[in-house]
mmCIF file with all atom_site columns, C-alpha atoms in Angstrom:
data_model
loop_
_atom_site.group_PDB
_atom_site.id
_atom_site.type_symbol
_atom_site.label_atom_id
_atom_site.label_alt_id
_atom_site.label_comp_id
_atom_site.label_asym_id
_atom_site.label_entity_id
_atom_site.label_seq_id
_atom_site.pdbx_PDB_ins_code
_atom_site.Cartn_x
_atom_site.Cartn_y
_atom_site.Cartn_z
_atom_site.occupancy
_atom_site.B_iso_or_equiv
_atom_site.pdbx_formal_charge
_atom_site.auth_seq_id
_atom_site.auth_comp_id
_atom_site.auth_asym_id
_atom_site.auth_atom_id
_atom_site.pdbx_PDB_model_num
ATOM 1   C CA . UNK A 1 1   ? -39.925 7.470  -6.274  1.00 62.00 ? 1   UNK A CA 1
ATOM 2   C CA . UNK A 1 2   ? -38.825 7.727  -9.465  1.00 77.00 ? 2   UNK A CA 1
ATOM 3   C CA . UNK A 1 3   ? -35.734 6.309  -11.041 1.00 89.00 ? 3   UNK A CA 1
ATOM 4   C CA . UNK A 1 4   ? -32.911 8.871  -12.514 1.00 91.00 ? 4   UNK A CA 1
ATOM 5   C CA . UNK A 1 5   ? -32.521 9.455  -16.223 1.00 93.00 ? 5   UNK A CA 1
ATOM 6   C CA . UNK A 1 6   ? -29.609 8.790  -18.620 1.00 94.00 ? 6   UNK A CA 1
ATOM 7   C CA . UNK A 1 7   ? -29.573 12.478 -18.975 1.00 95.00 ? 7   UNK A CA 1
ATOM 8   C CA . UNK A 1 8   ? -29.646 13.390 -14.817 1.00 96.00 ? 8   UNK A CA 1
ATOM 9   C CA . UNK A 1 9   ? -27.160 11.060 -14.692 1.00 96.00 ? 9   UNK A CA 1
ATOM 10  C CA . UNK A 1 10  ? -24.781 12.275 -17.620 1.00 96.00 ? 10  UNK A CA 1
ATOM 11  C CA . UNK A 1 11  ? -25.118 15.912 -16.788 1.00 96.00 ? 11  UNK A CA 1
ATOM 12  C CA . UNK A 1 12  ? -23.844 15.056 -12.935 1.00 97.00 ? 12  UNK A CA 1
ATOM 13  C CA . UNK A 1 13  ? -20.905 13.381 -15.076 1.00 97.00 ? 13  UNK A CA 1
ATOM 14  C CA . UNK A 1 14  ? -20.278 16.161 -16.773 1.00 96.00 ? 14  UNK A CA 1
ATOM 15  C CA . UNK A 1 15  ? -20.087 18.469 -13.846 1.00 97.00 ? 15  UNK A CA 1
ATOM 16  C CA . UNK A 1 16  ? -17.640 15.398 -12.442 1.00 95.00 ? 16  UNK A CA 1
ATOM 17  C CA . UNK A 1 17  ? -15.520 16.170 -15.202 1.00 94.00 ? 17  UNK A CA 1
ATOM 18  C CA . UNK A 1 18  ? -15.919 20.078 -14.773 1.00 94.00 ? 18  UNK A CA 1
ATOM 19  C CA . UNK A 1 19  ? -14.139 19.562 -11.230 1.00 92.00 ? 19  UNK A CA 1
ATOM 20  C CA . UNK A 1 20  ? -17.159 19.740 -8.927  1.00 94.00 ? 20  UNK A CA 1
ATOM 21  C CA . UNK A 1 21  ? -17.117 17.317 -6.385  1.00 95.00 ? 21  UNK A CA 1
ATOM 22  C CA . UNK A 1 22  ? -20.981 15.846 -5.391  1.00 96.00 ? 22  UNK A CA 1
ATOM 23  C CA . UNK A 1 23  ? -21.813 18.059 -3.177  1.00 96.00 ? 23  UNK A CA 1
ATOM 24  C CA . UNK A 1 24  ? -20.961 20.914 -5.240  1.00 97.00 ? 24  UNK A CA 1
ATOM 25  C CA . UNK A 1 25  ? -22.694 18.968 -8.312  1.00 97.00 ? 25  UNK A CA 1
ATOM 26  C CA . UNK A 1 26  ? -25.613 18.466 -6.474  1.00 97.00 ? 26  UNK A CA 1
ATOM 27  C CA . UNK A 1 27  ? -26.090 22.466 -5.127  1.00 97.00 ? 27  UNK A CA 1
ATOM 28  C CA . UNK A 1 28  ? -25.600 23.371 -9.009  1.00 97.00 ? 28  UNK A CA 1
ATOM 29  C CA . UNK A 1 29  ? -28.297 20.809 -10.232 1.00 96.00 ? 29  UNK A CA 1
ATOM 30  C CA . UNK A 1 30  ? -30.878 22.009 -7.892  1.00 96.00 ? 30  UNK A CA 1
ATOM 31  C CA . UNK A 1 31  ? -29.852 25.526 -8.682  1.00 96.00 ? 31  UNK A CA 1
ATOM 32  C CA . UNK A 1 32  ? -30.343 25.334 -12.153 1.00 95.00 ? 32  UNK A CA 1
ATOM 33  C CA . UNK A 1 33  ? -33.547 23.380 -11.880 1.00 95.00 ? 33  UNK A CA 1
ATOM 34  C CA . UNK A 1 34  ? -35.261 26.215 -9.108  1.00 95.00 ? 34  UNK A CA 1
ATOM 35  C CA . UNK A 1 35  ? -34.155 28.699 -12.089 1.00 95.00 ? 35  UNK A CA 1
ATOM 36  C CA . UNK A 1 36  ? -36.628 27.199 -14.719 1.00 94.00 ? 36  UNK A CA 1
ATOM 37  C CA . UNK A 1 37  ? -40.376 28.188 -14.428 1.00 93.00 ? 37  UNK A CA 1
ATOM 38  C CA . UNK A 1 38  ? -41.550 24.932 -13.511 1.00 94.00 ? 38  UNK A CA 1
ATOM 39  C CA . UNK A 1 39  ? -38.940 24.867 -10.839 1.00 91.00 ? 39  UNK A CA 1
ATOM 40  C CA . UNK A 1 40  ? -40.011 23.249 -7.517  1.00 92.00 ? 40  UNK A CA 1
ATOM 41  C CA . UNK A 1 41  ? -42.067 20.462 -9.461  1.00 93.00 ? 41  UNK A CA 1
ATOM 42  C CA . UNK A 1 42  ? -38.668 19.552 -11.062 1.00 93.00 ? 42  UNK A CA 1
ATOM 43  C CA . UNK A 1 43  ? -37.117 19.680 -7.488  1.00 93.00 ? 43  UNK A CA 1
ATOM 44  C CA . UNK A 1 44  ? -39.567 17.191 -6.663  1.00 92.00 ? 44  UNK A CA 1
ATOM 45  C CA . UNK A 1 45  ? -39.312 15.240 -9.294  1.00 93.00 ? 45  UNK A CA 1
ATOM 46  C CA . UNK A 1 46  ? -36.011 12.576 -8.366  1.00 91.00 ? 46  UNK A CA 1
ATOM 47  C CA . UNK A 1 47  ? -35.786 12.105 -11.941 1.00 93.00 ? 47  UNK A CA 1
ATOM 48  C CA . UNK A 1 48  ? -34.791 15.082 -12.903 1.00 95.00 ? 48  UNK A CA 1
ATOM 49  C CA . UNK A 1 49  ? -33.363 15.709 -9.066  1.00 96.00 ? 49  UNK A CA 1
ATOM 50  C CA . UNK A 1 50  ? -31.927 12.363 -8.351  1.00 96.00 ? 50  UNK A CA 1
ATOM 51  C CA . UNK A 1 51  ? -31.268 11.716 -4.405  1.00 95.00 ? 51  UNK A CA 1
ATOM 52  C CA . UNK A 1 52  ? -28.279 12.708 -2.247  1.00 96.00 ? 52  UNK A CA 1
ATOM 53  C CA . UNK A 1 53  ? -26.953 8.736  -1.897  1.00 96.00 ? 53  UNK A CA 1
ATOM 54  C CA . UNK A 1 54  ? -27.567 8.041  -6.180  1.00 96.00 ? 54  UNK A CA 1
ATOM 55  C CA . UNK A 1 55  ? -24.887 11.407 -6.772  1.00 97.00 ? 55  UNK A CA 1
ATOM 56  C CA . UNK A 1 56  ? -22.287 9.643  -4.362  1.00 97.00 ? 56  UNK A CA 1
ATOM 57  C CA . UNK A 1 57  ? -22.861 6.802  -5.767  1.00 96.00 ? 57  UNK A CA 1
ATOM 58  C CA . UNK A 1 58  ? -22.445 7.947  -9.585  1.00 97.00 ? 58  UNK A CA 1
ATOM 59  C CA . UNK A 1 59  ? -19.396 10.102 -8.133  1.00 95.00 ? 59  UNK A CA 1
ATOM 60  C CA . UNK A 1 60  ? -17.410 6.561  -6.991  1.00 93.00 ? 60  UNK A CA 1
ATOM 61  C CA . UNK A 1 61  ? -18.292 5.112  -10.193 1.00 94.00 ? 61  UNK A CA 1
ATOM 62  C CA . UNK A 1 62  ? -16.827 8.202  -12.195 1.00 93.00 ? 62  UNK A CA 1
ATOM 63  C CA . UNK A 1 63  ? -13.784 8.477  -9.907  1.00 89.00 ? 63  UNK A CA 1
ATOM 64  C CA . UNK A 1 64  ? -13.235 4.654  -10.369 1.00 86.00 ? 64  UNK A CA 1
ATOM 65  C CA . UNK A 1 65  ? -13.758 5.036  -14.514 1.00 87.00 ? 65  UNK A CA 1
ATOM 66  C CA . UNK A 1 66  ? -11.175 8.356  -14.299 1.00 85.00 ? 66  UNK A CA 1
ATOM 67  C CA . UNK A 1 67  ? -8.954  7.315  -11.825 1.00 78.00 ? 67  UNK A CA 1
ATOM 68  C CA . UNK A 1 68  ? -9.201  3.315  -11.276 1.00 77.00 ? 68  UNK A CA 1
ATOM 69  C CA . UNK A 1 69  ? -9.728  1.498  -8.011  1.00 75.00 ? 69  UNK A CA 1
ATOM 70  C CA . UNK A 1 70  ? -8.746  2.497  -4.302  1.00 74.00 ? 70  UNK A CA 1
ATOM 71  C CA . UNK A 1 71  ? -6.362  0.439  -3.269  1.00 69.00 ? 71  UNK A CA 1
ATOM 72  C CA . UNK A 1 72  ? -3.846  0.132  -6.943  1.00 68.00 ? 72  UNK A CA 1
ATOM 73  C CA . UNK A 1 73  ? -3.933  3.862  -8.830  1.00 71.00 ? 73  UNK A CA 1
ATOM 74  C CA . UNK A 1 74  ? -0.393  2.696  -10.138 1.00 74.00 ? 74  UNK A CA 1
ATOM 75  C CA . UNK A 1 75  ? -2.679  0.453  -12.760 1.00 76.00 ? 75  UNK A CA 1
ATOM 76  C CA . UNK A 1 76  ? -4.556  3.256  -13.998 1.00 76.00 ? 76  UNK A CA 1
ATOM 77  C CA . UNK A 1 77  ? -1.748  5.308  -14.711 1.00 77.00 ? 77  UNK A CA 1
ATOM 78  C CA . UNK A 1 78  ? -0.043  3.192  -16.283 1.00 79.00 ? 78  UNK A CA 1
ATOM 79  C CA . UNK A 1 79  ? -2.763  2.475  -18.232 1.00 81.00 ? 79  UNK A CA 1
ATOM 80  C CA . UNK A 1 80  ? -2.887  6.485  -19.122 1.00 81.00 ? 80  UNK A CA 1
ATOM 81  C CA . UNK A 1 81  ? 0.979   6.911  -19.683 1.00 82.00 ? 81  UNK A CA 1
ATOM 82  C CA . UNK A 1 82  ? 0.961   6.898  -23.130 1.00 84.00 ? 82  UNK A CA 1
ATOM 83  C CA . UNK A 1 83  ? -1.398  9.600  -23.226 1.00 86.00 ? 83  UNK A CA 1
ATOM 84  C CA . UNK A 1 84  ? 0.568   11.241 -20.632 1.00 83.00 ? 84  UNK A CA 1
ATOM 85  C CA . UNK A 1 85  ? 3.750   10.865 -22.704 1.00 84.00 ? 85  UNK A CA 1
ATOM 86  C CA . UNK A 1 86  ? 1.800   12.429 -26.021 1.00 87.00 ? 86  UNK A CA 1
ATOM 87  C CA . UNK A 1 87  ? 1.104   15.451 -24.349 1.00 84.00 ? 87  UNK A CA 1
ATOM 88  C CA . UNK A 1 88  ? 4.802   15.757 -23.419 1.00 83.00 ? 88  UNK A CA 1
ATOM 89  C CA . UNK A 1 89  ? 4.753   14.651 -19.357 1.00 81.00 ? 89  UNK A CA 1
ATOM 90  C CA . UNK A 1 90  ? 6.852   11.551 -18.195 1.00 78.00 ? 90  UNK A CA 1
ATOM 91  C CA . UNK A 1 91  ? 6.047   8.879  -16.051 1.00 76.00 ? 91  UNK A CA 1
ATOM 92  C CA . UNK A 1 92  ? 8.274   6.595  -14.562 1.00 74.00 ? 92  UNK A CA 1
ATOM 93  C CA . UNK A 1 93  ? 7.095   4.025  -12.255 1.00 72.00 ? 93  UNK A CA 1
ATOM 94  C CA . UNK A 1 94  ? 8.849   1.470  -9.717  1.00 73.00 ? 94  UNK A CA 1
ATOM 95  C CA . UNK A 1 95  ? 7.682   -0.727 -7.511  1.00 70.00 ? 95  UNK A CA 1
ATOM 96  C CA . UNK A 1 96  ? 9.345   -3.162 -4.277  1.00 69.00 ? 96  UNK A CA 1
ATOM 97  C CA . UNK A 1 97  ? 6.123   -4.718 -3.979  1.00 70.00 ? 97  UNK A CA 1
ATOM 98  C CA . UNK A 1 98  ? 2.701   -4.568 -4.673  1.00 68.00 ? 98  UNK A CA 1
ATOM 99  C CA . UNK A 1 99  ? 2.360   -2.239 -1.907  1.00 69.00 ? 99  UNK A CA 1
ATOM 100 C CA . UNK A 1 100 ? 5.322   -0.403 -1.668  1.00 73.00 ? 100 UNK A CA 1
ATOM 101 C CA . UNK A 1 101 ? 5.714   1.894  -5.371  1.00 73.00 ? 101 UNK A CA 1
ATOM 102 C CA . UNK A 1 102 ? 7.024   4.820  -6.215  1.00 74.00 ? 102 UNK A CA 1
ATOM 103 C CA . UNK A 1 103 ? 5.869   7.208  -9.554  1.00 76.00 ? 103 UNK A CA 1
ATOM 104 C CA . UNK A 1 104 ? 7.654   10.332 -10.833 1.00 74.00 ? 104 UNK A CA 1
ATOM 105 C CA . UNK A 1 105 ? 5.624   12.459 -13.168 1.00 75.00 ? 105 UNK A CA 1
ATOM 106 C CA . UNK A 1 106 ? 7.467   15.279 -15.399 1.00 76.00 ? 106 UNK A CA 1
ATOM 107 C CA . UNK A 1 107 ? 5.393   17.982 -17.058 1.00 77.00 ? 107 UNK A CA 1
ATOM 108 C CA . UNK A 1 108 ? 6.535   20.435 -19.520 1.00 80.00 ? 108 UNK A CA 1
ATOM 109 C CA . UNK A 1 109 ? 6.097   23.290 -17.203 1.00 77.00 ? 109 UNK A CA 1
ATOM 110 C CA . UNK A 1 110 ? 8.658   21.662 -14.662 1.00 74.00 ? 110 UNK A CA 1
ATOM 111 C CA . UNK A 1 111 ? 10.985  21.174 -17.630 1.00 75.00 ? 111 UNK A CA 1
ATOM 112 C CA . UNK A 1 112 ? 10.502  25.104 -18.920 1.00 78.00 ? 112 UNK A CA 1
ATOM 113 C CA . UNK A 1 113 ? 10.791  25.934 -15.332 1.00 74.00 ? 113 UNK A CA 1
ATOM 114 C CA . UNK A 1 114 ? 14.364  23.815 -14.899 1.00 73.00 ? 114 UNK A CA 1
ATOM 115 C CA . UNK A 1 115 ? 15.916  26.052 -18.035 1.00 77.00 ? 115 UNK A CA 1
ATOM 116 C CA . UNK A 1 116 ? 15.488  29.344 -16.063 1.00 79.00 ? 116 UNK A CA 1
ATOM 117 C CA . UNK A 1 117 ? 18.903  30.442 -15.186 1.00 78.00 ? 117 UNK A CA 1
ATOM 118 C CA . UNK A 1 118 ? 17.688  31.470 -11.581 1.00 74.00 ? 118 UNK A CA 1
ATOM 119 C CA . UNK A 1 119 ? 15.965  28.487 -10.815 1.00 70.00 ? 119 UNK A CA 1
ATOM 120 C CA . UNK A 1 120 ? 19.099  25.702 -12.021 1.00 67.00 ? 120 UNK A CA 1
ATOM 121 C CA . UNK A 1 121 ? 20.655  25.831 -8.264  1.00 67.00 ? 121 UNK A CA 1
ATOM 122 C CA . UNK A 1 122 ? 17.212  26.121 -6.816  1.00 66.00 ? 122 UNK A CA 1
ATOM 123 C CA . UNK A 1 123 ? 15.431  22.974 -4.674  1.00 64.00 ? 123 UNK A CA 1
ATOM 124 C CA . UNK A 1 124 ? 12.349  23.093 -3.513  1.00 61.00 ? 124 UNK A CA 1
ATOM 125 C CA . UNK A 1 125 ? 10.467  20.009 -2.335  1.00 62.00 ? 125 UNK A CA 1
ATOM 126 C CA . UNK A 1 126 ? 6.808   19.420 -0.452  1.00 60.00 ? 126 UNK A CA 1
ATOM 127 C CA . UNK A 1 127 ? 5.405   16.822 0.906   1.00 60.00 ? 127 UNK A CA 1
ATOM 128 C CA . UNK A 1 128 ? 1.548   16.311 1.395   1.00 55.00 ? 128 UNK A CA 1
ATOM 129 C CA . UNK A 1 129 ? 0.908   13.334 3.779   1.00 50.00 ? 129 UNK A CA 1
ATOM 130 C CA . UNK A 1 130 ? -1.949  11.272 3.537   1.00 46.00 ? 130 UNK A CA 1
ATOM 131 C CA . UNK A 1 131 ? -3.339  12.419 0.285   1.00 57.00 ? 131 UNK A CA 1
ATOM 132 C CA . UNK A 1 132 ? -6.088  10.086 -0.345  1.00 61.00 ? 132 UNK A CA 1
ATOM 133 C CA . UNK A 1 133 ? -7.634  7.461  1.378   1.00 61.00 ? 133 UNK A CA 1
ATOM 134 C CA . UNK A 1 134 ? -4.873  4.851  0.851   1.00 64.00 ? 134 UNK A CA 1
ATOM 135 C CA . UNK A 1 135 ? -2.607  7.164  2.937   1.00 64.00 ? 135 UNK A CA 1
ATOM 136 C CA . UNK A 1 136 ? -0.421  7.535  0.129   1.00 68.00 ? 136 UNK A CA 1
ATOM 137 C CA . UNK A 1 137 ? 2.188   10.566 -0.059  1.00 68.00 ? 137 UNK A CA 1
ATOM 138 C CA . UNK A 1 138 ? 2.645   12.746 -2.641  1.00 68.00 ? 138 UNK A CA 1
ATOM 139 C CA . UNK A 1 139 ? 5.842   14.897 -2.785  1.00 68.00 ? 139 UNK A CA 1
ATOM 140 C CA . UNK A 1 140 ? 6.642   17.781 -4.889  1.00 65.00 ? 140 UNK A CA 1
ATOM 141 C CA . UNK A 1 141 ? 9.847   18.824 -6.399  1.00 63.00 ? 141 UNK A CA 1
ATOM 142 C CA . UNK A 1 142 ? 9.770   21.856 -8.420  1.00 58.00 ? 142 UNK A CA 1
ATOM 143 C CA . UNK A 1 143 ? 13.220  21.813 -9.523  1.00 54.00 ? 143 UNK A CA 1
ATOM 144 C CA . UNK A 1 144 ? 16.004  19.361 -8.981  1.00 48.00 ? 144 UNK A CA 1
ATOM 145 C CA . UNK A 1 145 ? 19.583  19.875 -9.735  1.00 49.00 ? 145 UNK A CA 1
ATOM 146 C CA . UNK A 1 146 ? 22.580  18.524 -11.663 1.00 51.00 ? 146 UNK A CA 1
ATOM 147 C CA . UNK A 1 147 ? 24.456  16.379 -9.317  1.00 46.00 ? 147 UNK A CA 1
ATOM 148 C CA . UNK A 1 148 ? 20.857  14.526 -8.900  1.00 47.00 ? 148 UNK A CA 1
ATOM 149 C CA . UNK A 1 149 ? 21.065  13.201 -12.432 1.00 45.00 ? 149 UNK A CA 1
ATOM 150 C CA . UNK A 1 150 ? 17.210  13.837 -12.439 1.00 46.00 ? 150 UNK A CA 1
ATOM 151 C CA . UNK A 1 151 ? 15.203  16.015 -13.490 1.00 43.00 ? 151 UNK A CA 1
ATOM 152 C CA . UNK A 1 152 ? 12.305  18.135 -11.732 1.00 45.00 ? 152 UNK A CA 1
ATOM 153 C CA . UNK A 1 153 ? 9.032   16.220 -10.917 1.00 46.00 ? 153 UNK A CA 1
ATOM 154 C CA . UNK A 1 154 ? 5.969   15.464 -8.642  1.00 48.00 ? 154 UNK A CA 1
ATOM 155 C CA . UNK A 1 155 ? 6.072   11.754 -6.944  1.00 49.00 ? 155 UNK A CA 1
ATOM 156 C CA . UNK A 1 156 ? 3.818   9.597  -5.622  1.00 51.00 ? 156 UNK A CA 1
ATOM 157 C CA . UNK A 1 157 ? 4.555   6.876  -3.386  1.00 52.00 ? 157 UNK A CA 1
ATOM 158 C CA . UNK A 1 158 ? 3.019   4.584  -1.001  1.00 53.00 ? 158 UNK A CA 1
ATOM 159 C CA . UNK A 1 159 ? 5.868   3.081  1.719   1.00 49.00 ? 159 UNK A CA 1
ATOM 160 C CA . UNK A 1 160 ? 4.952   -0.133 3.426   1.00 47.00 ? 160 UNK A CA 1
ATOM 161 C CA . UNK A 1 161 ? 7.596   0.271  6.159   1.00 45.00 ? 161 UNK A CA 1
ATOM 162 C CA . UNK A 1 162 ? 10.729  2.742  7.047   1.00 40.00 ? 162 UNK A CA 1
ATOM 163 C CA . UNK A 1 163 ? 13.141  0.854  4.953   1.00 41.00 ? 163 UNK A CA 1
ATOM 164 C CA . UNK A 1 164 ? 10.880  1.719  1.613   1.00 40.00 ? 164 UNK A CA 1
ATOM 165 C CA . UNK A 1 165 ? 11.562  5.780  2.555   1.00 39.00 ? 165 UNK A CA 1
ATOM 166 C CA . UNK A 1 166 ? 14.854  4.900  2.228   1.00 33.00 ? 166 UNK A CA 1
ATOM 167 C CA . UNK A 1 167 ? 15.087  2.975  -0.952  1.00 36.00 ? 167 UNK A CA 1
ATOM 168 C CA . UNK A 1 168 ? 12.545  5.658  -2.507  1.00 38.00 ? 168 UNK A CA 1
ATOM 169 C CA . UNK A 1 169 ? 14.984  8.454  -1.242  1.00 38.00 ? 169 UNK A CA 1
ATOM 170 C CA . UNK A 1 170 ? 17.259  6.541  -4.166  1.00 36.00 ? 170 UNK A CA 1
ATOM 171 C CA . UNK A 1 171 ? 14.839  6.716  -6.841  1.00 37.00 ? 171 UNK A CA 1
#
Protein backbone atom coordinates (compact mmCIF):
# COMPACT_ATOMS: atom_id res chain seq x y z
CA UNK A 1 0.00 0.00 0.00
CA UNK A 2 1.11 3.07 -0.88
CA UNK A 3 1.63 6.12 1.24
CA UNK A 4 -0.60 9.46 0.47
CA UNK A 5 0.88 12.46 -1.27
CA UNK A 6 1.41 16.08 -0.12
CA UNK A 7 -1.01 16.87 -2.82
CA UNK A 8 -3.94 13.97 -1.75
CA UNK A 9 -3.46 15.26 1.37
CA UNK A 10 -3.73 19.15 0.68
CA UNK A 11 -6.61 18.83 -1.70
CA UNK A 12 -8.71 16.82 1.26
CA UNK A 13 -7.63 20.14 3.23
CA UNK A 14 -8.92 22.16 0.95
CA UNK A 15 -12.26 20.52 0.69
CA UNK A 16 -11.95 20.77 4.84
CA UNK A 17 -11.89 24.30 4.37
CA UNK A 18 -14.71 24.26 1.60
CA UNK A 19 -17.10 22.87 4.49
CA UNK A 20 -17.18 19.18 3.58
CA UNK A 21 -16.91 17.05 6.36
CA UNK A 22 -14.73 13.49 5.56
CA UNK A 23 -17.15 11.65 4.47
CA UNK A 24 -18.39 14.10 2.10
CA UNK A 25 -14.55 14.84 1.16
CA UNK A 26 -13.93 11.46 0.58
CA UNK A 27 -17.29 10.72 -1.91
CA UNK A 28 -15.98 13.96 -3.89
CA UNK A 29 -12.31 12.64 -4.19
CA UNK A 30 -13.32 9.36 -5.54
CA UNK A 31 -15.81 11.12 -7.72
CA UNK A 32 -13.53 13.24 -9.34
CA UNK A 33 -10.90 10.58 -9.73
CA UNK A 34 -13.68 7.81 -11.53
CA UNK A 35 -14.26 11.05 -13.87
CA UNK A 36 -10.65 11.03 -15.37
CA UNK A 37 -9.86 8.39 -18.12
CA UNK A 38 -7.56 6.48 -16.15
CA UNK A 39 -10.15 6.35 -13.46
CA UNK A 40 -10.39 3.01 -11.56
CA UNK A 41 -6.44 2.61 -11.63
CA UNK A 42 -6.40 5.96 -9.70
CA UNK A 43 -9.16 4.48 -7.38
CA UNK A 44 -6.79 1.87 -6.72
CA UNK A 45 -4.06 3.66 -6.32
CA UNK A 46 -4.16 4.88 -2.16
CA UNK A 47 -1.93 7.53 -3.21
CA UNK A 48 -3.93 9.31 -5.11
CA UNK A 49 -7.14 7.63 -3.10
CA UNK A 50 -5.81 7.64 0.37
CA UNK A 51 -7.84 5.18 2.87
CA UNK A 52 -11.06 5.81 4.82
CA UNK A 53 -9.04 5.92 8.51
CA UNK A 54 -5.89 8.47 6.83
CA UNK A 55 -9.11 11.19 5.79
CA UNK A 56 -10.35 11.01 9.55
CA UNK A 57 -7.32 11.22 10.60
CA UNK A 58 -6.18 14.40 8.43
CA UNK A 59 -9.85 15.75 9.32
CA UNK A 60 -8.86 15.80 13.42
CA UNK A 61 -5.67 17.29 12.57
CA UNK A 62 -7.38 20.15 10.42
CA UNK A 63 -10.19 20.63 12.97
CA UNK A 64 -7.48 20.81 15.75
CA UNK A 65 -5.21 23.47 13.43
CA UNK A 66 -8.80 25.55 12.71
CA UNK A 67 -10.42 25.15 15.77
CA UNK A 68 -7.80 24.04 18.65
CA UNK A 69 -8.11 21.09 20.98
CA UNK A 70 -11.31 19.24 22.42
CA UNK A 71 -11.48 19.85 25.67
CA UNK A 72 -10.33 24.16 25.80
CA UNK A 73 -11.87 25.97 22.36
CA UNK A 74 -11.87 29.17 24.68
CA UNK A 75 -7.83 29.17 23.80
CA UNK A 76 -8.29 29.16 20.24
CA UNK A 77 -10.57 31.87 20.14
CA UNK A 78 -8.96 33.87 21.95
CA UNK A 79 -6.17 33.31 20.04
CA UNK A 80 -8.44 34.41 16.80
CA UNK A 81 -10.13 37.52 18.52
CA UNK A 82 -8.20 39.97 17.06
CA UNK A 83 -9.01 38.80 13.77
CA UNK A 84 -12.48 38.52 14.87
CA UNK A 85 -12.46 42.13 16.10
CA UNK A 86 -10.85 43.38 12.48
CA UNK A 87 -13.61 42.13 10.68
CA UNK A 88 -15.97 44.03 13.01
CA UNK A 89 -17.43 40.94 15.46
CA UNK A 90 -16.81 41.12 19.33
CA UNK A 91 -15.77 38.66 21.63
CA UNK A 92 -15.97 38.80 25.14
CA UNK A 93 -14.93 35.99 27.21
CA UNK A 94 -15.31 35.02 31.08
CA UNK A 95 -14.48 32.34 32.86
CA UNK A 96 -15.29 30.83 36.89
CA UNK A 97 -12.94 28.19 36.22
CA UNK A 98 -11.16 26.37 33.83
CA UNK A 99 -14.19 24.48 33.18
CA UNK A 100 -16.92 26.59 33.73
CA UNK A 101 -16.65 29.82 30.79
CA UNK A 102 -18.82 31.73 29.16
CA UNK A 103 -18.13 33.66 25.42
CA UNK A 104 -20.41 36.23 23.75
CA UNK A 105 -19.71 36.80 20.10
CA UNK A 106 -21.27 40.05 18.27
CA UNK A 107 -21.34 40.19 14.49
CA UNK A 108 -22.20 43.08 12.40
CA UNK A 109 -25.31 41.51 11.14
CA UNK A 110 -26.70 41.22 14.83
CA UNK A 111 -25.73 44.87 15.27
CA UNK A 112 -27.57 46.01 11.71
CA UNK A 113 -30.28 43.75 12.82
CA UNK A 114 -30.60 45.60 16.55
CA UNK A 115 -31.11 49.21 14.57
CA UNK A 116 -34.34 47.96 12.87
CA UNK A 117 -37.10 49.82 14.46
CA UNK A 118 -39.30 46.55 14.55
CA UNK A 119 -36.87 44.41 15.95
CA UNK A 120 -35.61 47.04 19.20
CA UNK A 121 -38.48 45.43 21.60
CA UNK A 122 -37.97 42.08 20.01
CA UNK A 123 -36.16 38.89 22.07
CA UNK A 124 -35.54 35.97 20.68
CA UNK A 125 -33.19 33.41 22.23
CA UNK A 126 -32.22 29.47 21.31
CA UNK A 127 -30.53 27.18 22.87
CA UNK A 128 -28.74 24.12 21.19
CA UNK A 129 -27.69 21.57 23.90
CA UNK A 130 -24.85 19.50 23.57
CA UNK A 131 -23.23 21.03 20.59
CA UNK A 132 -20.03 19.28 20.35
CA UNK A 133 -18.46 16.62 22.00
CA UNK A 134 -17.54 18.53 25.20
CA UNK A 135 -21.33 18.91 25.79
CA UNK A 136 -20.99 22.47 25.62
CA UNK A 137 -24.17 24.81 24.95
CA UNK A 138 -24.47 27.27 22.61
CA UNK A 139 -27.31 29.86 22.91
CA UNK A 140 -28.52 32.31 20.48
CA UNK A 141 -29.82 35.73 20.98
CA UNK A 142 -30.80 37.54 17.97
CA UNK A 143 -31.67 40.69 19.54
CA UNK A 144 -31.47 41.87 23.10
CA UNK A 145 -32.99 44.93 24.50
CA UNK A 146 -32.28 48.17 26.37
CA UNK A 147 -32.90 47.48 29.95
CA UNK A 148 -30.25 44.46 29.32
CA UNK A 149 -27.44 46.95 28.87
CA UNK A 150 -26.19 44.40 26.19
CA UNK A 151 -26.25 44.08 23.06
CA UNK A 152 -27.45 41.13 20.64
CA UNK A 153 -25.12 38.04 20.42
CA UNK A 154 -24.50 34.22 20.12
CA UNK A 155 -22.88 32.56 23.48
CA UNK A 156 -21.10 29.77 24.23
CA UNK A 157 -20.76 28.30 27.49
CA UNK A 158 -19.79 25.22 29.20
CA UNK A 159 -21.50 25.02 33.05
CA UNK A 160 -19.78 22.72 35.47
CA UNK A 161 -22.75 22.63 37.88
CA UNK A 162 -26.37 24.48 38.35
CA UNK A 163 -24.93 27.37 40.19
CA UNK A 164 -22.69 28.34 36.86
CA UNK A 165 -26.37 28.69 34.83
CA UNK A 166 -27.02 31.06 37.22
CA UNK A 167 -23.99 33.22 37.35
CA UNK A 168 -23.90 32.97 33.35
CA UNK A 169 -27.65 34.12 33.36
CA UNK A 170 -25.67 37.51 34.78
CA UNK A 171 -23.24 37.79 32.12
Amino acid sequence: MLRASPDTKEAFRCYFDAGMGPAEAIRHHEAMLAAQPDGPLLLANSSVNPIKRSVYWWHGEWKDYKYGPEGNPVAKLQEKAAMYAAAGTGVLKTSISNDCWAVVVVTPIMHRAQRLESAQDIIFVDSTSSCDTEGNTATVLLTGYQGWGSTNSCSRAQFADTNATVQHSNF
